[in-house]
Amino acid sequence: MGFNTELAGLLDEMAAMLELLGANRFRVNAHQKAARVIKDHPTDLSTLAEDEKALTAIDGIGKGMAEKIREFASDECLAEHDELLSKVPAGLLRLLRVPGLGPKKIKLLWEELGVESVEDLRRVLDDGSAAELKGMGAKTVENIKDSLEFASKADRRLPIGMARPIAEAMLERVRGVKGVTRAEYAGSLRRGKESIGDIDILAVAKDEKAAQALGETFRGGDGVVKVLAAGDTKSSVRVELAAFGVSSNRWVLDDSDQTVQVDLRIVPAESWGAAMMYFTGSKEHNVKLRERALARGLTLNEYGLFPEDDEDTPPQQRGVKPVAGKSEAEVYARLELAELPPTVREDRGELGLGEDGELRLIRVEDIRADLHTHTTESDGRMSLEESAAIAKERGFHTLAITDHSKSSAVANGLSVERLRKQIETIHEADKQTTGISLLAGSEVDILVDGSLDYDDDVLAELDVVVASPHVGLKAKPAQATKRLLKAIEHPLVHIIGHPTGRLVERRPGLEPAMDELIAAAVEHDVALEINAHWMRLDLRDTHVRAAVEAGCKIAIDCDVHHAEDYDNLIYGVLTGQRGWLTPDLCVNAWPKKKLHDWLSSKR
Ligand code: DGT
Ligand code: CA
Ligand code: CA
Ligand code: ZN
């Protein structure tokens, strides 16, 4: 684990412990915010540890937090964290992972009933003492019992590529119910996050009867293994991944853990926009919107944007007419904001987006080239011709074949001799093919010392060089930085493929000083890749954002091995959008001539 991730984890724990100990809200929030900012920061903050000015310049980091960063960098621990740990039983931290059980309830259970572990919790739920606590009640107890049953599985997140097909299938069921006029998914999935905690679906039903039928269909469908909630407007189930043809064997550590939660909320048609905004989140983005509404004398909730007043009963319950709420566009417009795409709603400064005119982030239909694909020559499953046919069908003007290099023995990497033959074959095929340009490339291994797997005279014969790390992915950050910098500085390299080698929810990969890599990539005119495969998404969103801010070129490539890998493009594009990527910086979105000119400028 890298410095940022580790420190963010400690700060999150501190926030929870502070809350359990009854510290003031402000302190709790400050720790949560700092954890989030640090986790998302593209640079390894230990490199800035002694530079208080640079640290405090980061939004969400004050003097106190800068000192903690320095302390963690020098001592590898935080005295305050240790001190808190001595006051809070360790078991309470585990209880925080039980869905529906926040610090408030845990505090109550701890103080009133001495609950300090999952076992204690089970006992007080079963013997009825929990239900007698003020603010608990039988229903809450039932909910916690249910959650507890799945608690061990609850902190696992599903990669977006596994969650999305399930959401699409559930949507299809929901839309098939008579009287359902509208249904979409919201939540982190709509925001295009790399991994998904649960799937959130919103629907509109034309009357009560339709709503009831909808609930029944949703809860009774194939693959539903557990119903967690069955209310008039909200249902919640767990579904089995396998029932949706989603194979999880490589992802799930625990064999029993093969399910994901799906929430359905039925919302009024006139609140559709407000509800989509609320349940799309992120929570932090919504907080910013509510503040903005208040500053304009308005109040925003999941039912709409209302004129503000100081009554206790929510406006929608008093028949107050909203000023906006039917569509997201209407709500954003009334708040004097551009209609922000879900992918940027993360409270990373997005309210300023589109202020000065058109907001134009990268889209799937902008992509006209793939520059990182494999064929049967190495570990791909398609021939050059098969792959070219698909690329052409997609309207691409260029396809580069980049099979593995000689060191990748497991991937049947090409010897120099085989590569030279392949270059000839590809150039010949290019002459025979109309409608698409075929380029001869290679995905060259970046060896552990940063040198490349072919000699320069061979590399110079290639139209495209993608240089990627495949082994030695546990190297220390400083070594990783050095290694990748060397590849970026190589004059024959066009693109750095999956720069960190991480796998979503499975392998952290390298943690180089991303800002140094980005600066070098700008200087040497190298593009950094967003590998669009949902198991990689590497660069990740926060890296893309830093790269875009520096004006670094980005490549979005599918790393095609199978025909269906072309369909992963959407995940790369969503990640690009989350990094505010515009088409002008994305080499795959360039017209053919511009792309080919750039490629040949390195020959
Ligand atoms: P996930 O499921 O962990 O990947 O992340 P999300 O963002 O899908 O979160 P989820 O499923 O808990 O809730 C969906 C959205 O609903 C969330 O992004 C914001 C909204 N929301 C849910 N609960 C709350 C809440 O207690 N307060 C506020 N302000 N918003 C909430
Ligand atoms: Ca969710
Ligand atoms: Ca949810
Ligand atoms: Zn590859």
XYZ file of C-alpha atoms and ligand atoms in Angstrom:
637
model
C 0.000 0.000 0.000
C 1.275 3.459 -0.803
C 1.828 6.307 1.607
C -1.337 8.194 0.655
C -3.634 5.173 0.879
C -2.203 4.107 4.191
C -2.410 7.550 5.753
C -5.950 8.082 4.444
C -6.980 4.779 6.046
C -5.604 5.901 9.417
C -7.361 9.261 9.166
C -10.661 7.576 8.332
C -10.282 5.383 11.371
C -9.459 8.429 13.464
C -12.624 10.172 12.268
C -14.682 7.152 13.291
C -12.973 6.847 16.664
C -13.380 10.553 17.365
C -17.059 10.246 16.621
C -17.397 7.222 18.878
C -15.723 9.195 21.644
C -18.128 12.090 21.143
C -15.641 14.601 19.734
C -17.113 17.632 18.045
C -18.505 17.292 14.542
C -16.045 19.765 13.112
C -13.029 17.687 14.075
C -14.619 14.513 12.751
C -15.413 16.169 9.426
C -11.925 17.624 9.084
C -10.413 14.152 9.397
C -12.853 12.663 6.891
C -12.194 15.407 4.385
C -8.411 15.158 4.762
C -8.595 11.377 4.293
C -10.480 11.808 1.060
C -8.203 14.512 -0.277
C -5.066 12.546 0.593
C -6.384 9.319 -0.921
C -7.231 11.126 -4.162
C -4.019 13.101 -4.381
C -2.005 12.077 -7.448
C 1.401 12.598 -5.840
C 2.939 10.552 -3.073
C 2.625 13.091 -0.249
C 5.617 11.747 1.639
C 7.720 13.551 -0.958
C 6.183 16.856 0.217
C 6.268 16.000 3.907
C 8.818 18.666 4.832
C 7.190 21.331 2.680
C 4.396 22.733 4.816
C 3.569 25.438 2.323
C 3.001 22.959 -0.502
C 0.872 20.758 1.755
C -1.352 23.510 3.100
C -1.858 24.754 -0.455
C -3.867 21.565 -1.037
C -7.571 22.144 -0.434
C -8.666 20.321 2.737
C -5.209 20.249 4.326
C -4.497 22.701 7.113
C -1.475 23.204 9.311
C -2.455 20.446 11.742
C -2.932 17.922 8.948
C 0.353 18.950 7.303
C 2.048 18.181 10.601
C 0.377 14.748 10.662
C 1.654 14.051 7.146
C 5.146 14.980 8.270
C 4.828 12.810 11.360
C 3.604 9.808 9.386
C 6.398 10.218 6.833
C 9.087 10.257 9.493
C 7.656 7.862 12.142
C 5.373 5.633 10.022
C 2.688 6.044 12.669
C 0.504 8.737 14.190
C 0.664 9.264 17.933
C -2.896 10.547 18.010
C -4.166 7.466 16.203
C -2.444 5.225 18.729
C -3.882 7.242 21.563
C -7.403 6.941 20.167
C -6.932 3.208 19.661
C -6.183 2.855 23.361
C -9.555 4.400 24.157
C -11.733 2.543 21.655
C -12.114 -1.246 21.653
C -10.800 -2.687 18.399
C -14.039 -4.584 17.778
C -15.944 -1.321 17.448
C -13.963 -0.447 14.341
C -15.077 -3.687 12.745
C -18.699 -2.861 13.583
C -18.385 0.256 11.448
C -18.260 -1.991 8.394
C -21.750 -3.318 9.081
C -24.049 -1.436 6.691
C -26.710 0.610 8.454
C -24.647 0.815 11.605
C -23.037 4.233 11.874
C -20.888 5.644 14.675
C -23.987 7.105 16.383
C -25.710 3.747 16.852
C -22.465 2.000 17.712
C -21.791 4.595 20.372
C -25.242 4.005 21.832
C -24.786 0.221 21.865
C -21.334 0.563 23.370
C -22.259 2.993 26.122
C -25.616 1.495 27.053
C -25.025 -2.223 26.536
C -21.266 -2.597 26.552
C -21.174 -3.875 22.947
C -17.535 -4.102 21.883
C -17.502 -6.757 19.154
C -19.564 -8.450 16.462
C -20.314 -11.264 18.929
C -21.589 -8.774 21.520
C -23.738 -7.174 18.861
C -25.302 -10.502 17.857
C -26.116 -11.187 21.506
C -27.908 -7.889 22.189
C -29.804 -8.148 18.909
C -30.976 -11.655 19.751
C -31.843 -11.174 23.431
C -33.961 -8.110 22.710
C -31.952 -5.609 24.743
C -30.908 -3.628 21.664
C -34.540 -3.151 20.622
C -35.277 -1.519 23.978
C -32.740 1.256 23.486
C -34.104 4.696 22.751
C -33.915 5.335 19.032
C -33.491 1.673 18.023
C -36.783 -0.229 17.815
C -37.682 -3.621 16.380
C -37.379 -2.581 12.747
C -33.888 -1.144 13.126
C -32.820 -4.276 14.944
C -34.130 -6.440 12.099
C -32.244 -4.325 9.570
C -29.001 -4.575 11.506
C -29.440 -8.349 11.839
C -29.824 -8.625 8.094
C -26.833 -6.412 7.446
C -24.756 -8.341 9.894
C -25.426 -11.499 7.962
C -23.716 -9.920 4.985
C -21.244 -7.815 6.928
C -18.236 -9.865 6.054
C -19.018 -9.214 2.420
C -19.991 -5.589 2.804
C -16.651 -3.911 2.432
C -16.005 -5.562 -0.891
C -16.614 -3.387 -3.928
C -17.420 -4.741 -7.347
C -15.413 -3.537 -10.364
C -17.619 -1.380 -12.594
C -17.356 -3.854 -15.456
C -19.067 -6.499 -13.338
C -21.698 -4.194 -11.831
C -22.839 -2.521 -15.047
C -24.161 -5.593 -16.895
C -26.120 -6.573 -13.768
C -27.589 -3.069 -13.511
C -28.561 -3.145 -17.197
C -30.301 -6.491 -16.756
C -32.155 -5.305 -13.655
C -33.206 -2.139 -15.509
C -34.597 -4.219 -18.308
C -36.757 -6.147 -15.824
C -37.911 -2.952 -14.148
C -38.757 -1.284 -17.455
C -40.707 -4.347 -18.514
C -43.288 -3.889 -15.727
C -46.569 -2.435 -16.966
C -47.079 1.125 -15.771
C -43.376 1.826 -15.210
C -42.725 4.949 -17.220
C -39.098 5.538 -16.444
C -36.092 3.777 -14.917
C -32.356 4.489 -14.735
C -29.457 3.599 -12.532
C -27.935 6.271 -10.289
C -25.228 6.151 -7.592
C -21.539 5.519 -8.099
C -22.294 3.409 -11.174
C -23.781 6.406 -12.977
C -20.800 8.463 -11.877
C -18.596 5.887 -13.579
C -16.523 5.041 -10.521
C -14.043 2.211 -10.967
C -15.754 0.108 -8.302
C -19.280 -0.034 -7.008
C -20.563 -0.608 -3.463
C -24.145 -1.246 -4.468
C -26.363 -0.621 -7.471
C -29.001 2.108 -7.118
C -32.008 2.086 -9.432
C -34.700 4.777 -9.619
C -38.065 4.281 -11.289
C -41.350 6.077 -11.858
C -44.603 4.110 -11.689
C -47.818 5.561 -13.062
C -49.947 4.562 -10.082
C -49.972 2.570 -6.863
C -50.848 -0.658 -8.604
C -47.903 -0.330 -10.963
C -45.636 0.517 -8.039
C -46.709 -2.621 -6.226
C -46.188 -4.802 -9.280
C -42.796 -3.219 -9.781
C -41.704 -4.022 -6.221
C -42.850 -7.607 -6.595
C -41.091 -8.122 -9.916
C -37.913 -6.547 -8.633
C -37.781 -8.681 -5.493
C -38.912 -11.865 -7.175
C -36.628 -11.884 -10.208
C -34.117 -14.547 -11.178
C -30.907 -14.341 -9.230
C -32.368 -12.615 -6.163
C -31.006 -14.552 -3.215
C -32.159 -12.287 -0.406
C -34.700 -9.528 0.119
C -33.294 -6.912 2.493
C -36.155 -4.395 2.326
C -39.638 -4.461 0.850
C -41.348 -1.108 1.341
C -43.873 0.745 -0.858
C -41.248 3.005 -2.386
C -38.008 1.226 -1.542
C -36.896 -2.338 -2.111
C -33.469 -3.736 -1.573
C -32.166 -7.146 -2.601
C -28.979 -9.096 -3.010
C -28.508 -10.806 -6.335
C -26.145 -13.549 -7.342
C -23.474 -12.482 -9.837
C -23.539 -15.793 -11.661
C -27.239 -15.435 -12.489
C -26.248 -12.491 -14.695
C -23.446 -14.298 -16.432
C -20.881 -12.256 -14.521
C -18.000 -14.447 -13.590
C -16.273 -13.423 -10.437
C -13.853 -16.235 -9.830
C -10.793 -14.063 -10.321
C -12.156 -11.285 -8.188
C -13.749 -12.726 -5.152
C -11.446 -13.949 -2.448
C -14.148 -15.655 -0.493
C -16.130 -18.279 -2.386
C -19.319 -17.539 -0.516
C -19.169 -13.951 -1.619
C -20.879 -13.943 -4.983
C -23.603 -11.357 -4.582
C -24.193 -7.635 -4.902
C -26.850 -5.409 -3.387
C -29.367 -3.656 -5.637
C -31.599 -0.859 -4.282
C -34.783 0.222 -6.037
C -36.500 3.494 -5.227
C -39.814 4.506 -6.729
C -39.980 8.278 -7.058
C -42.692 10.736 -8.176
C -42.473 11.751 -11.851
C -42.368 15.437 -10.985
C -39.320 14.848 -8.728
C -37.378 12.758 -11.257
C -34.525 15.221 -11.806
C -34.109 16.064 -8.136
C -34.215 12.379 -7.174
C -31.680 11.411 -9.848
C -29.379 14.141 -8.582
C -29.804 13.131 -4.970
C -29.244 9.420 -5.525
C -26.511 9.865 -8.091
C -24.499 11.783 -5.561
C -21.826 11.974 -4.699
C -22.911 12.858 -1.224
C -20.217 15.528 -1.148
C -21.352 17.030 -4.455
C -24.901 17.160 -3.088
C -23.738 18.998 0.008
C -22.174 21.662 -2.234
C -25.398 21.958 -4.244
C -27.508 22.351 -1.125
C -25.216 25.089 0.140
C -25.494 26.845 -3.197
C -29.282 26.550 -3.074
C -29.384 28.043 0.423
C -27.215 30.941 -0.689
C -29.918 31.686 -3.285
C -32.764 31.469 -0.791
C -33.712 27.970 -1.948
C -33.717 24.552 -0.408
C -32.800 21.397 -2.333
C -33.817 17.851 -1.475
C -34.635 14.649 -3.359
C -38.133 15.992 -4.177
C -37.086 19.242 -5.766
C -35.723 22.716 -5.385
C -38.071 24.748 -3.160
C -38.359 28.317 -1.941
C -36.700 28.316 1.468
C -38.709 28.848 4.635
C -38.152 27.970 8.259
C -40.972 25.446 8.759
C -40.070 22.096 10.305
C -42.144 19.989 7.935
C -40.395 19.465 4.567
C -41.894 21.633 1.794
C -43.116 18.745 -0.383
C -45.273 17.507 2.509
C -46.990 20.900 2.787
C -47.874 21.080 -0.878
C -45.254 23.763 -1.599
C -44.611 23.994 -5.332
C -40.973 23.415 -6.318
C -39.207 25.934 -8.551
C -37.394 23.047 -10.287
C -37.111 19.262 -9.987
C -38.553 17.525 -13.034
C -35.189 17.273 -14.766
C -31.576 17.598 -13.722
C -31.075 20.263 -16.383
C -33.777 22.372 -14.768
C -32.265 22.097 -11.283
C -28.716 22.893 -12.428
C -29.991 25.821 -14.490
C -31.930 27.246 -11.556
C -28.735 27.007 -9.473
C -26.912 28.896 -12.256
C -24.664 25.965 -13.078
C -23.811 24.080 -16.258
C -25.578 20.710 -16.399
C -22.748 18.713 -14.893
C -22.191 15.158 -16.178
C -22.526 12.536 -13.407
C -18.854 11.618 -13.855
C -17.624 14.926 -12.421
C -19.920 15.066 -9.409
C -17.278 14.341 -6.802
C -16.745 17.683 -5.067
C -13.434 18.181 -6.811
C -14.126 21.745 -7.878
C -16.692 20.859 -10.564
C -19.128 23.659 -9.786
C -16.786 25.962 -11.705
C -16.870 23.734 -14.795
C -18.487 25.167 -17.876
C -18.565 28.664 -16.353
C -16.839 30.130 -19.375
C -18.888 28.476 -22.084
C -19.266 24.988 -23.413
C -18.394 22.046 -21.216
C -17.137 19.321 -23.544
C -15.680 16.196 -21.999
C -14.546 13.158 -23.970
C -17.278 10.780 -25.248
C -17.259 7.263 -26.678
C -18.154 8.533 -30.141
C -15.064 10.792 -30.162
C -12.736 7.786 -30.144
C -11.548 6.937 -33.679
C -8.464 4.821 -33.073
C -7.167 2.044 -30.872
C -3.412 2.028 -30.389
C -3.003 -0.940 -28.047
C -4.313 -4.307 -29.292
C -3.104 -7.912 -29.370
C -3.541 -10.708 -31.879
C -2.931 -14.465 -31.913
C 0.738 -13.675 -32.584
C 1.068 -13.136 -28.817
C -1.752 -13.709 -26.293
C -4.707 -12.283 -28.235
C -7.569 -14.431 -29.491
C -8.166 -12.711 -32.838
C -6.241 -12.511 -36.060
C -5.178 -9.170 -37.471
C -8.030 -9.381 -40.008
C -10.710 -10.182 -37.424
C -9.653 -7.325 -35.184
C -9.391 -4.887 -38.095
C -12.936 -5.749 -39.187
C -14.310 -4.860 -35.758
C -12.311 -1.632 -35.546
C -13.531 -0.612 -38.991
C -17.118 -1.455 -38.090
C -16.766 0.880 -35.105
C -15.787 3.706 -37.408
C -12.141 3.812 -36.332
C -9.710 5.352 -38.834
C -6.660 3.673 -37.283
C -5.819 0.400 -35.585
C -2.388 -0.363 -34.178
C -1.370 -3.953 -33.500
C 0.858 -4.031 -30.445
C 1.674 -7.599 -29.468
C 3.889 -8.387 -26.500
C 7.672 -8.125 -26.590
C 10.242 -10.880 -26.189
C 10.545 -10.954 -22.365
C 6.821 -11.629 -21.924
C 7.256 -15.367 -22.332
C 3.912 -16.241 -20.708
C 2.201 -13.954 -23.212
C 4.108 -15.538 -26.113
C 6.041 -12.332 -26.712
C 7.623 -11.878 -30.145
C 11.306 -12.454 -30.810
C 12.976 -9.794 -32.934
C 12.752 -12.093 -35.903
C 9.019 -12.731 -35.460
C 8.405 -9.038 -34.867
C 10.168 -8.056 -38.111
C 8.024 -10.552 -39.989
C 4.892 -9.213 -38.325
C 5.760 -5.639 -39.275
C 5.965 -6.743 -42.882
C 2.673 -8.641 -42.674
C 0.868 -5.678 -41.121
C 2.213 -3.214 -43.697
C 1.156 -5.605 -46.452
C -2.331 -6.011 -44.911
C -2.593 -2.232 -44.634
C -2.058 -1.916 -48.374
C -4.817 -4.486 -49.036
C -7.295 -2.888 -46.634
C -9.547 0.078 -47.286
C -11.318 2.287 -44.791
C -8.874 1.839 -41.946
C -5.135 2.308 -41.426
C -3.314 -0.606 -39.862
C -0.175 0.281 -37.959
C 2.634 -1.991 -36.858
C 3.398 -1.509 -33.197
C 4.534 -3.300 -30.102
C 3.660 -3.300 -26.441
C 7.230 -3.291 -25.252
C 7.979 -4.316 -21.711
C 9.548 -1.678 -19.526
C 12.104 -3.835 -17.744
C 12.731 -3.322 -14.029
C 15.666 -1.007 -14.680
C 13.577 1.164 -16.991
C 15.167 -0.025 -20.216
C 13.019 -1.381 -23.038
C 12.726 -4.954 -24.222
C 13.880 -4.318 -27.843
C 16.916 -2.449 -29.110
C 16.444 1.020 -30.561
C 17.021 -0.079 -34.170
C 14.057 -2.472 -33.853
C 11.846 0.079 -32.094
C 12.594 2.590 -34.851
C 11.018 0.241 -37.398
C 7.672 0.317 -35.551
C 4.911 2.843 -36.309
C 3.759 2.857 -32.672
C 5.549 1.993 -29.459
C 3.495 1.426 -26.311
C 5.831 0.838 -23.376
C 4.274 -0.872 -20.346
C 5.373 -2.303 -17.001
C 4.303 -5.937 -16.490
C 6.619 -7.302 -13.819
C 8.263 -5.922 -10.666
C 5.014 -4.208 -9.716
C 5.781 -4.256 -6.006
C 8.730 -1.897 -6.360
C 9.107 1.040 -3.967
C 7.653 4.356 -5.213
C 11.056 5.980 -5.773
C 12.262 3.075 -7.895
C 8.988 2.973 -9.816
C 9.308 6.668 -10.605
C 12.852 6.224 -11.881
C 11.893 3.240 -13.983
C 8.918 4.916 -15.640
C 10.750 8.215 -16.152
C 13.411 6.382 -18.105
C 10.773 4.927 -20.424
C 9.081 8.294 -20.887
C 12.398 9.912 -21.772
C 13.083 7.294 -24.453
C 12.788 9.152 -27.786
C 11.061 6.270 -29.614
C 8.205 5.767 -27.122
C 4.752 7.160 -27.940
C 2.577 5.862 -25.131
C 3.089 4.503 -21.623
C 0.618 1.608 -21.292
C -1.185 0.954 -17.977
C 1.442 3.050 -16.169
C 0.998 1.613 -12.665
C -0.050 -1.963 -13.413
C -2.713 -1.817 -10.723
C -5.785 -4.052 -10.865
C -9.032 -2.614 -9.489
C -9.780 -4.009 -6.021
C -7.091 -6.637 -6.517
C -3.572 -5.280 -6.831
C -2.277 -1.835 -5.877
C 0.459 -1.783 -8.528
C 3.243 0.797 -8.703
C 2.858 4.103 -6.907
C 5.232 6.442 -8.716
C 5.348 10.218 -8.200
C 2.652 10.834 -10.776
C 3.329 14.568 -11.056
C 6.920 13.864 -12.105
C 5.774 11.354 -14.702
C 3.218 13.796 -16.031
C 5.735 16.643 -16.272
C 8.162 14.374 -18.101
C 5.434 13.112 -20.442
C 4.575 16.709 -21.347
C 8.236 17.542 -21.905
C 8.936 14.478 -24.060
C 5.613 14.529 -25.896
C 4.540 11.122 -24.621
C 0.910 10.117 -24.021
C -0.089 8.342 -20.832
C -2.645 5.593 -21.313
C -5.990 5.070 -19.708
C -6.210 1.347 -20.178
C -9.952 0.932 -20.707
C -10.220 -2.624 -19.462
C -12.435 -2.407 -16.366
C -10.032 -4.545 -14.389
C -7.253 -2.023 -15.013
C -8.558 1.559 -15.495
C -4.960 2.648 -15.283
C -4.342 5.674 -15.262
C -7.066 6.115 -12.700
C -9.429 9.110 -12.542
C -7.379 11.257 -10.176
C -4.221 10.686 -12.225
C -6.041 11.704 -15.397
C -7.196 14.880 -13.725
C -3.628 15.818 -12.795
C -2.427 14.948 -16.307
C -5.155 17.007 -17.952
C -4.342 19.986 -15.776
C -0.730 19.756 -16.925
C -1.762 19.505 -20.584
C -0.458 15.946 -20.921
C -1.597 13.832 -23.859
C -3.804 10.885 -22.952
C -4.446 7.687 -24.903
C -7.606 5.661 -24.242
C -6.992 2.137 -25.471
C -8.832 -1.157 -24.993
C -5.776 -3.424 -24.771
C -7.846 -5.757 -26.970
C -7.284 -9.489 -26.562
C -10.849 -10.699 -27.317
C -13.517 -9.276 -29.620
C -15.633 -8.122 -26.680
C -12.732 -6.099 -25.245
C -13.616 -3.338 -27.700
C -16.760 -2.838 -25.605
C -14.646 -1.801 -22.624
C -14.087 1.566 -24.274
C -16.931 3.068 -22.231
C -15.034 2.430 -18.982
C -11.952 4.201 -20.284
C -14.069 7.115 -21.442
C -15.886 7.348 -18.098
C -12.512 7.384 -16.337
C -11.381 10.100 -18.747
C -14.474 12.143 -17.953
C -13.834 11.703 -14.247
C -10.448 13.299 -14.930
C -12.123 16.113 -16.940
C -10.480 14.928 -20.155
C -11.404 16.891 -23.275
C -11.125 15.455 -26.837
C -8.231 17.746 -27.811
C -5.875 16.028 -25.323
C -6.940 12.507 -26.244
C -4.847 11.191 -29.149
C -7.487 8.583 -30.017
C -9.981 11.380 -30.672
C -7.746 13.176 -33.141
C -8.394 13.159 -36.888
C -6.266 10.634 -38.747
C -3.710 13.053 -40.138
C -3.056 14.720 -36.808
C -2.581 11.354 -35.112
C -0.296 9.981 -37.822
C 1.765 13.186 -37.882
C 2.306 12.925 -34.150
C 3.316 9.259 -34.431
C 5.788 9.937 -37.222
C 7.257 12.931 -35.407
C 8.932 10.380 -33.146
C 10.536 8.483 -36.009
P -21.261 3.110 -3.490
O -22.578 2.432 -3.574
O -20.569 2.901 -2.198
O -20.360 2.742 -4.631
O -21.486 4.699 -3.600
P -22.784 5.537 -3.940
O -22.328 6.917 -4.234
O -23.614 4.851 -4.951
O -23.531 5.634 -2.538
P -24.887 4.996 -2.002
O -25.295 3.789 -2.744
O -24.715 4.864 -0.521
O -25.950 6.146 -2.214
C -26.277 6.612 -3.503
C -26.363 8.097 -3.494
O -27.473 8.521 -2.699
C -25.163 8.803 -2.911
O -24.139 9.031 -3.836
C -25.762 10.081 -2.389
C -27.146 9.690 -1.991
N -27.243 9.407 -0.550
C -27.417 8.226 0.011
N -27.471 8.317 1.336
C -27.310 9.598 1.631
C -27.260 10.343 2.858
O -27.390 9.817 3.949
N -27.071 11.681 2.745
C -26.931 12.280 1.531
N -26.735 13.582 1.473
N -26.961 11.618 0.401
C -27.152 10.295 0.431
Ca -24.481 2.768 -4.716
Ca -27.347 2.332 -2.316
Zn -1.469 -5.036 -23.728
